[in-house]
JSON list of C-alpha atoms in Angstrom, two decimals:
[
{"chain": "A", "resi": 10, "resn": "MET", "atom": "CA", "xyz": [-18.43, -8.59, 14.27]},
{"chain": "A", "resi": 11, "resn": "LYS", "atom": "CA", "xyz": [-17.54, -11.56, 16.46]},
{"chain": "A", "resi": 12, "resn": "ALA", "atom": "CA", "xyz": [-14.69, -9.72, 18.17]},
{"chain": "A", "resi": 13, "resn": "GLY", "atom": "CA", "xyz": [-17.08, -7.03, 19.36]},
{"chain": "A", "resi": 14, "resn": "LEU", "atom": "CA", "xyz": [-15.16, -4.30, 17.56]},
{"chain": "A", "resi": 15, "resn": "PRO", "atom": "CA", "xyz": [-16.85, -1.40, 15.80]},
{"chain": "A", "resi": 16, "resn": "PRO", "atom": "CA", "xyz": [-17.53, -2.13, 12.11]},
{"chain": "A", "resi": 17, "resn": "ASP", "atom": "CA", "xyz": [-15.12, 0.58, 10.95]},
{"chain": "A", "resi": 18, "resn": "VAL", "atom": "CA", "xyz": [-12.11, -1.12, 12.58]},
{"chain": "A", "resi": 19, "resn": "VAL", "atom": "CA", "xyz": [-9.85, -2.59, 9.92]},
{"chain": "A", "resi": 20, "resn": "LEU", "atom": "CA", "xyz": [-6.83, -4.88, 10.17]},
{"chain": "A", "resi": 21, "resn": "TYR", "atom": "CA", "xyz": [-4.48, -1.92, 9.71]},
{"chain": "A", "resi": 22, "resn": "THR", "atom": "CA", "xyz": [-5.96, -0.31, 12.85]},
{"chain": "A", "resi": 23, "resn": "LEU", "atom": "CA", "xyz": [-5.25, -3.45, 14.88]},
{"chain": "A", "resi": 24, "resn": "ARG", "atom": "CA", "xyz": [-1.73, -3.70, 13.43]},
{"chain": "A", "resi": 25, "resn": "HIS", "atom": "CA", "xyz": [-0.97, -0.07, 14.27]},
{"chain": "A", "resi": 26, "resn": "SER", "atom": "CA", "xyz": [-2.34, -0.52, 17.78]},
{"chain": "A", "resi": 27, "resn": "TRP", "atom": "CA", "xyz": [-0.24, -3.63, 18.35]},
{"chain": "A", "resi": 28, "resn": "ILE", "atom": "CA", "xyz": [2.95, -1.97, 17.10]},
{"chain": "A", "resi": 29, "resn": "THR", "atom": "CA", "xyz": [2.29, 1.06, 19.29]},
{"chain": "A", "resi": 30, "resn": "ASP", "atom": "CA", "xyz": [1.69, -1.09, 22.38]},
{"chain": "A", "resi": 31, "resn": "ALA", "atom": "CA", "xyz": [4.75, -3.24, 21.64]},
{"chain": "A", "resi": 32, "resn": "ILE", "atom": "CA", "xyz": [7.07, -0.23, 21.30]},
{"chain": "A", "resi": 33, "resn": "ILE", "atom": "CA", "xyz": [5.69, 1.51, 24.39]},
{"chain": "A", "resi": 34, "resn": "GLY", "atom": "CA", "xyz": [5.88, -1.78, 26.28]},
{"chain": "A", "resi": 35, "resn": "GLY", "atom": "CA", "xyz": [9.60, -2.01, 25.60]},
{"chain": "A", "resi": 36, "resn": "LEU", "atom": "CA", "xyz": [9.81, -4.52, 22.76]},
{"chain": "A", "resi": 37, "resn": "ASP", "atom": "CA", "xyz": [12.83, -3.57, 20.71]},
{"chain": "A", "resi": 38, "resn": "PRO", "atom": "CA", "xyz": [12.16, -2.06, 17.26]},
{"chain": "A", "resi": 39, "resn": "VAL", "atom": "CA", "xyz": [14.15, -4.77, 15.44]},
{"chain": "A", "resi": 40, "resn": "THR", "atom": "CA", "xyz": [11.89, -7.48, 16.86]},
{"chain": "A", "resi": 41, "resn": "VAL", "atom": "CA", "xyz": [8.76, -5.44, 16.10]},
{"chain": "A", "resi": 42, "resn": "ALA", "atom": "CA", "xyz": [9.92, -4.99, 12.50]},
{"chain": "A", "resi": 43, "resn": "ARG", "atom": "CA", "xyz": [10.57, -8.71, 12.11]},
{"chain": "A", "resi": 44, "resn": "LEU", "atom": "CA", "xyz": [7.26, -9.74, 13.69]},
{"chain": "A", "resi": 45, "resn": "THR", "atom": "CA", "xyz": [5.28, -7.36, 11.51]},
{"chain": "A", "resi": 46, "resn": "GLY", "atom": "CA", "xyz": [7.17, -8.01, 8.29]},
{"chain": "A", "resi": 47, "resn": "THR", "atom": "CA", "xyz": [8.28, -4.45, 7.79]},
{"chain": "A", "resi": 48, "resn": "SER", "atom": "CA", "xyz": [11.63, -2.70, 7.80]},
{"chain": "A", "resi": 49, "resn": "LEU", "atom": "CA", "xyz": [13.36, -1.24, 10.81]},
{"chain": "A", "resi": 50, "resn": "GLU", "atom": "CA", "xyz": [13.51, 2.00, 8.84]},
{"chain": "A", "resi": 51, "resn": "MET", "atom": "CA", "xyz": [9.69, 2.17, 8.62]},
{"chain": "A", "resi": 52, "resn": "ILE", "atom": "CA", "xyz": [9.26, 1.29, 12.30]},
{"chain": "A", "resi": 53, "resn": "SER", "atom": "CA", "xyz": [11.77, 3.98, 13.26]},
{"chain": "A", "resi": 54, "resn": "LYS", "atom": "CA", "xyz": [10.17, 6.54, 10.95]},
{"chain": "A", "resi": 55, "resn": "HIS", "atom": "CA", "xyz": [6.61, 6.04, 12.22]},
{"chain": "A", "resi": 56, "resn": "TYR", "atom": "CA", "xyz": [7.10, 4.85, 15.79]},
{"chain": "A", "resi": 57, "resn": "GLY", "atom": "CA", "xyz": [10.57, 6.03, 16.79]},
{"chain": "A", "resi": 58, "resn": "HIS", "atom": "CA", "xyz": [9.22, 8.84, 18.92]},
{"chain": "A", "resi": 59, "resn": "LEU", "atom": "CA", "xyz": [7.36, 6.28, 21.04]},
{"chain": "A", "resi": 60, "resn": "ALA", "atom": "CA", "xyz": [10.57, 4.41, 21.80]},
{"chain": "A", "resi": 61, "resn": "GLN", "atom": "CA", "xyz": [12.24, 7.67, 22.79]},
{"chain": "A", "resi": 62, "resn": "ASP", "atom": "CA", "xyz": [9.32, 8.61, 25.04]},
{"chain": "A", "resi": 63, "resn": "ALA", "atom": "CA", "xyz": [9.28, 5.15, 26.66]},
{"chain": "A", "resi": 64, "resn": "ALA", "atom": "CA", "xyz": [13.05, 5.27, 27.25]},
{"chain": "A", "resi": 65, "resn": "ARG", "atom": "CA", "xyz": [12.77, 8.73, 28.81]},
{"chain": "A", "resi": 66, "resn": "ASP", "atom": "CA", "xyz": [9.95, 7.56, 31.09]},
{"chain": "A", "resi": 67, "resn": "LYS", "atom": "CA", "xyz": [11.89, 4.47, 32.19]},
{"chain": "A", "resi": 68, "resn": "LEU", "atom": "CA", "xyz": [15.03, 6.49, 32.77]},
{"chain": "A", "resi": 69, "resn": "ALA", "atom": "CA", "xyz": [13.07, 8.93, 34.92]},
{"chain": "A", "resi": 70, "resn": "GLN", "atom": "CA", "xyz": [12.17, 6.02, 37.23]},
{"chain": "A", "resi": 71, "resn": "VAL", "atom": "CA", "xyz": [15.81, 5.12, 37.89]},
{"chain": "A", "resi": 72, "resn": "ASP", "atom": "CA", "xyz": [17.19, 6.26, 41.25]},
{"chain": "A", "resi": 73, "resn": "PHE", "atom": "CA", "xyz": [20.66, 7.70, 40.70]},
{"chain": "A", "resi": 74, "resn": "LEU", "atom": "CA", "xyz": [23.10, 8.29, 43.51]}
]
């Protein structure tokens, strides 16, 4: 494969990886849903926990008085 990926990698694997990275990286779920052509409901159902984890991690970095 020209991309140097293992032969068992399929487009769905790359899509899932991109969505995961986008959510963890802080891209809002509405934008992710629009960019991937799926519903916000499906993004929330399958990746919602990642957004919660990312928000918790970012909140933990905030210095409160």
